[in-house]
PDB file of C-alpha atoms in Angstrom:
ATOM      1  CA  MET A   1      -0.263  -0.293   0.236  1.00 48.00           C
ATOM      2  CA  LYS A   2       2.856   2.680   0.865  1.00 54.00           C
ATOM      3  CA  GLY A   3       4.112   1.786  -2.821  1.00 53.00           C
ATOM      4  CA  LEU A   4       1.014   3.476  -3.927  1.00 55.00           C
ATOM      5  CA  PHE A   5       1.167   6.363  -2.078  1.00 56.00           C
ATOM      6  CA  VAL A   6       4.219   8.385  -3.138  1.00 60.00           C
ATOM      7  CA  PRO A   7       3.016   8.142  -6.974  1.00 74.00           C
ATOM      8  CA  MET A   8      -0.309   9.277  -6.117  1.00 78.00           C
ATOM      9  CA  ARG A   9       1.109  12.274  -4.070  1.00 77.00           C
ATOM     10  CA  MET A  10       3.129  13.542  -6.705  1.00 79.00           C
ATOM     11  CA  ILE A  11       0.514  12.921  -8.748  1.00 83.00           C
ATOM     12  CA  ILE A  12      -2.198  15.040  -6.692  1.00 84.00           C
ATOM     13  CA  TRP A  13       0.798  17.780  -6.303  1.00 82.00           C
ATOM     14  CA  MET A  14       1.905  17.710  -9.760  1.00 85.00           C
ATOM     15  CA  ILE A  15      -2.404  18.783 -10.611  1.00 89.00           C
ATOM     16  CA  TYR A  16      -2.270  21.148  -8.107  1.00 88.00           C
ATOM     17  CA  PHE A  17       0.780  22.629  -9.690  1.00 87.00           C
ATOM     18  CA  TRP A  18      -1.078  23.147 -12.651  1.00 90.00           C
ATOM     19  CA  LEU A  19      -4.381  24.038 -11.521  1.00 92.00           C
ATOM     20  CA  TYR A  20      -2.633  26.746  -9.022  1.00 91.00           C
ATOM     21  CA  MET A  21      -0.467  28.122 -12.425  1.00 91.00           C
ATOM     22  CA  LEU A  22      -3.953  28.327 -14.164  1.00 94.00           C
ATOM     23  CA  ARG A  23      -5.499  29.811 -11.242  1.00 94.00           C
ATOM     24  CA  THR A  24      -2.880  33.030 -11.517  1.00 94.00           C
ATOM     25  CA  ILE A  25      -3.328  34.101 -14.562  1.00 95.00           C
ATOM     26  CA  PRO A  26      -5.773  37.001 -13.330  1.00 96.00           C
ATOM     27  CA  TRP A  27      -2.798  37.869 -11.066  1.00 96.00           C
ATOM     28  CA  ILE A  28      -0.158  38.128 -14.299  1.00 96.00           C
ATOM     29  CA  TYR A  29      -2.281  41.115 -15.547  1.00 97.00           C
ATOM     30  CA  THR A  30      -2.704  42.970 -11.668  1.00 97.00           C
ATOM     31  CA  ALA A  31       1.057  42.092 -12.280  1.00 97.00           C
ATOM     32  CA  ARG A  32       1.447  43.777 -15.781  1.00 96.00           C
ATOM     33  CA  ARG A  33      -0.144  46.635 -15.003  1.00 97.00           C
ATOM     34  CA  LEU A  34       1.421  47.505 -11.462  1.00 97.00           C
ATOM     35  CA  GLN A  35       4.260  47.411 -13.879  1.00 96.00           C
ATOM     36  CA  ARG A  36       3.342  49.172 -16.779  1.00 96.00           C
ATOM     37  CA  ARG A  37       2.274  51.859 -13.813  1.00 97.00           C
ATOM     38  CA  GLY A  38       5.786  51.759 -12.418  1.00 96.00           C
ATOM     39  CA  GLU A  39       4.714  51.040  -9.202  1.00 97.00           C
ATOM     40  CA  THR A  40       7.425  48.497  -8.413  1.00 94.00           C
ATOM     41  CA  GLU A  41       6.830  48.553  -4.715  1.00 95.00           C
ATOM     42  CA  LYS A  42       2.709  47.592  -4.806  1.00 97.00           C
ATOM     43  CA  LEU A  43       4.361  45.036  -7.585  1.00 96.00           C
ATOM     44  CA  ASP A  44       6.610  43.657  -5.143  1.00 94.00           C
ATOM     45  CA  ALA A  45       4.710  43.167  -2.682  1.00 95.00           C
ATOM     46  CA  PHE A  46       2.093  41.622  -4.674  1.00 97.00           C
ATOM     47  CA  LEU A  47       4.492  39.118  -6.245  1.00 96.00           C
ATOM     48  CA  LEU A  48       6.208  38.318  -2.876  1.00 94.00           C
ATOM     49  CA  LYS A  49       2.911  37.517  -1.419  1.00 95.00           C
ATOM     50  CA  ARG A  50       1.270  35.436  -4.220  1.00 95.00           C
ATOM     51  CA  VAL A  51       4.750  33.600  -4.565  1.00 93.00           C
ATOM     52  CA  THR A  52       5.164  32.820  -1.326  1.00 93.00           C
ATOM     53  CA  ASP A  53       1.727  31.202  -0.578  1.00 93.00           C
ATOM     54  CA  TRP A  54       2.188  29.407  -3.708  1.00 91.00           C
ATOM     55  CA  ALA A  55       5.494  27.711  -2.488  1.00 91.00           C
ATOM     56  CA  ARG A  56       3.889  27.491   1.042  1.00 91.00           C
ATOM     57  CA  ARG A  57       0.333  25.831  -0.080  1.00 90.00           C
ATOM     58  CA  LEU A  58       2.927  23.193  -2.515  1.00 87.00           C
ATOM     59  CA  LEU A  59       4.697  22.336   0.386  1.00 89.00           C
ATOM     60  CA  ARG A  60       2.225  21.894   2.641  1.00 88.00           C
ATOM     61  CA  LEU A  61       0.225  19.892   0.048  1.00 85.00           C
ATOM     62  CA  ALA A  62       3.657  17.112  -0.464  1.00 82.00           C
ATOM     63  CA  GLY A  63       3.745  16.987   3.412  1.00 84.00           C
ATOM     64  CA  ALA A  64       6.708  18.728   3.999  1.00 85.00           C
ATOM     65  CA  ARG A  65       7.234  20.391   7.492  1.00 87.00           C
ATOM     66  CA  ILE A  66      10.099  22.992   7.661  1.00 88.00           C
ATOM     67  CA  THR A  67      12.148  24.397   9.902  1.00 90.00           C
ATOM     68  CA  VAL A  68      13.648  27.329   9.081  1.00 88.00           C
ATOM     69  CA  SER A  69      16.744  29.459  11.238  1.00 90.00           C
ATOM     70  CA  GLY A  70      19.486  31.458  11.021  1.00 88.00           C
ATOM     71  CA  GLN A  71      17.259  33.916   9.166  1.00 85.00           C
ATOM     72  CA  GLU A  72      18.539  36.878  10.908  1.00 88.00           C
ATOM     73  CA  ASN A  73      22.143  36.374   9.380  1.00 89.00           C
ATOM     74  CA  ILE A  74      21.102  36.711   6.376  1.00 86.00           C
ATOM     75  CA  PRO A  75      22.118  40.575   5.063  1.00 87.00           C
ATOM     76  CA  GLN A  76      19.719  43.065   3.688  1.00 86.00           C
ATOM     77  CA  GLY A  77      20.874  43.934  -0.222  1.00 85.00           C
ATOM     78  CA  ALA A  78      21.964  41.691  -2.514  1.00 83.00           C
ATOM     79  CA  VAL A  79      22.651  38.177  -1.453  1.00 84.00           C
ATOM     80  CA  VAL A  80      23.176  34.988  -3.297  1.00 82.00           C
ATOM     81  CA  PHE A  81      21.537  31.258  -2.622  1.00 82.00           C
ATOM     82  CA  ILE A  82      22.717  28.154  -4.133  1.00 81.00           C
ATOM     83  CA  SER A  83      21.018  24.837  -4.159  1.00 81.00           C
ATOM     84  CA  ASN A  84      21.901  21.950  -5.549  1.00 78.00           C
ATOM     85  CA  HIS A  85      18.140  21.094  -7.000  1.00 73.00           C
ATOM     86  CA  GLN A  86      18.277  17.511  -7.053  1.00 75.00           C
ATOM     87  CA  GLY A  87      14.457  17.768  -6.549  1.00 74.00           C
ATOM     88  CA  ASN A  88      11.324  19.511  -6.929  1.00 73.00           C
ATOM     89  CA  PHE A  89      11.899  21.099  -3.677  1.00 83.00           C
ATOM     90  CA  ASP A  90      14.105  23.573  -3.687  1.00 86.00           C
ATOM     91  CA  ILE A  91      12.209  25.876  -5.162  1.00 87.00           C
ATOM     92  CA  PRO A  92       8.986  26.527  -3.276  1.00 89.00           C
ATOM     93  CA  LEU A  93      11.548  26.190  -0.555  1.00 89.00           C
ATOM     94  CA  MET A  94      13.471  29.216  -0.966  1.00 89.00           C
ATOM     95  CA  LEU A  95      10.611  31.068  -2.211  1.00 90.00           C
ATOM     96  CA  SER A  96       8.788  30.145   1.217  1.00 91.00           C
ATOM     97  CA  THR A  97      11.252  30.547   2.884  1.00 89.00           C
ATOM     98  CA  CYS A  98      13.493  33.790   2.460  1.00 86.00           C
ATOM     99  CA  GLY A  99      11.493  36.599   3.300  1.00 83.00           C
ATOM    100  CA  ARG A 100      11.869  38.049  -0.055  1.00 85.00           C
ATOM    101  CA  LEU A 101      11.844  38.344  -3.716  1.00 85.00           C
ATOM    102  CA  VAL A 102      14.036  35.150  -5.097  1.00 85.00           C
ATOM    103  CA  GLY A 103      15.397  35.079  -8.778  1.00 85.00           C
ATOM    104  CA  PHE A 104      16.798  31.805 -10.123  1.00 87.00           C
ATOM    105  CA  VAL A 105      18.441  31.051 -13.401  1.00 88.00           C
ATOM    106  CA  SER A 106      16.995  28.642 -15.196  1.00 88.00           C
ATOM    107  CA  LYS A 107      17.592  26.984 -18.310  1.00 90.00           C
ATOM    108  CA  ILE A 108      15.989  28.686 -21.344  1.00 93.00           C
ATOM    109  CA  GLU A 109      13.804  25.887 -22.226  1.00 94.00           C
ATOM    110  CA  ILE A 110      11.494  26.773 -19.565  1.00 90.00           C
ATOM    111  CA  LYS A 111      10.284  30.210 -21.448  1.00 92.00           C
ATOM    112  CA  LYS A 112       8.418  27.535 -23.833  1.00 94.00           C
ATOM    113  CA  LEU A 113       6.469  27.112 -20.634  1.00 92.00           C
ATOM    114  CA  PRO A 114       3.720  30.434 -21.050  1.00 90.00           C
ATOM    115  CA  ILE A 115       2.454  31.010 -17.035  1.00 93.00           C
ATOM    116  CA  VAL A 116       5.350  29.745 -15.294  1.00 92.00           C
ATOM    117  CA  ARG A 117       7.518  32.107 -17.759  1.00 93.00           C
ATOM    118  CA  SER A 118       5.908  35.339 -16.395  1.00 94.00           C
ATOM    119  CA  TRP A 119       6.168  34.651 -13.085  1.00 93.00           C
ATOM    120  CA  MET A 120       9.763  33.958 -13.141  1.00 92.00           C
ATOM    121  CA  GLU A 121      10.338  37.067 -15.445  1.00 94.00           C
ATOM    122  CA  PHE A 122       8.233  39.032 -12.972  1.00 94.00           C
ATOM    123  CA  ILE A 123      10.836  37.768  -9.843  1.00 91.00           C
ATOM    124  CA  HIS A 124      13.683  38.619 -12.060  1.00 90.00           C
ATOM    125  CA  CYS A 125      15.241  35.145 -13.500  1.00 91.00           C
ATOM    126  CA  VAL A 126      17.587  34.371 -15.669  1.00 92.00           C
ATOM    127  CA  PHE A 127      17.321  31.890 -18.163  1.00 93.00           C
ATOM    128  CA  ILE A 128      20.475  30.597 -19.877  1.00 93.00           C
ATOM    129  CA  THR A 129      21.110  28.241 -22.393  1.00 94.00           C
ATOM    130  CA  ARG A 130      23.200  25.435 -21.359  1.00 86.00           C
ATOM    131  CA  SER A 131      25.417  24.786 -24.187  1.00 86.00           C
TER     132      SER A 131
END
């Protein structure tokens, strides 16, 4: 029975991921409007809330329990967080726990995913060609 539980949870997680992405389409228009108006502070606050909520929901659905320590040691201003990205949880973990907008370096192929691409562009991700 346990062998069936893990794949089923992953299937549910992926379905939730994509349904939630579809639900964010109106938010993309809101973010674009704020961006066009030059309302940077409002845009950053809007994005931080949305991506943090999304990441926390995904982690909760996966059954993850997170303990964060040492946030007081993160300096204000620009910092670089590095993860090995051995699984699917690095991104939601960083988005949900850093307390600020976190951009990523990503393979260029991700730009083919329209909704994901929009969110990644808003949080200033950098797309690179792996070759």
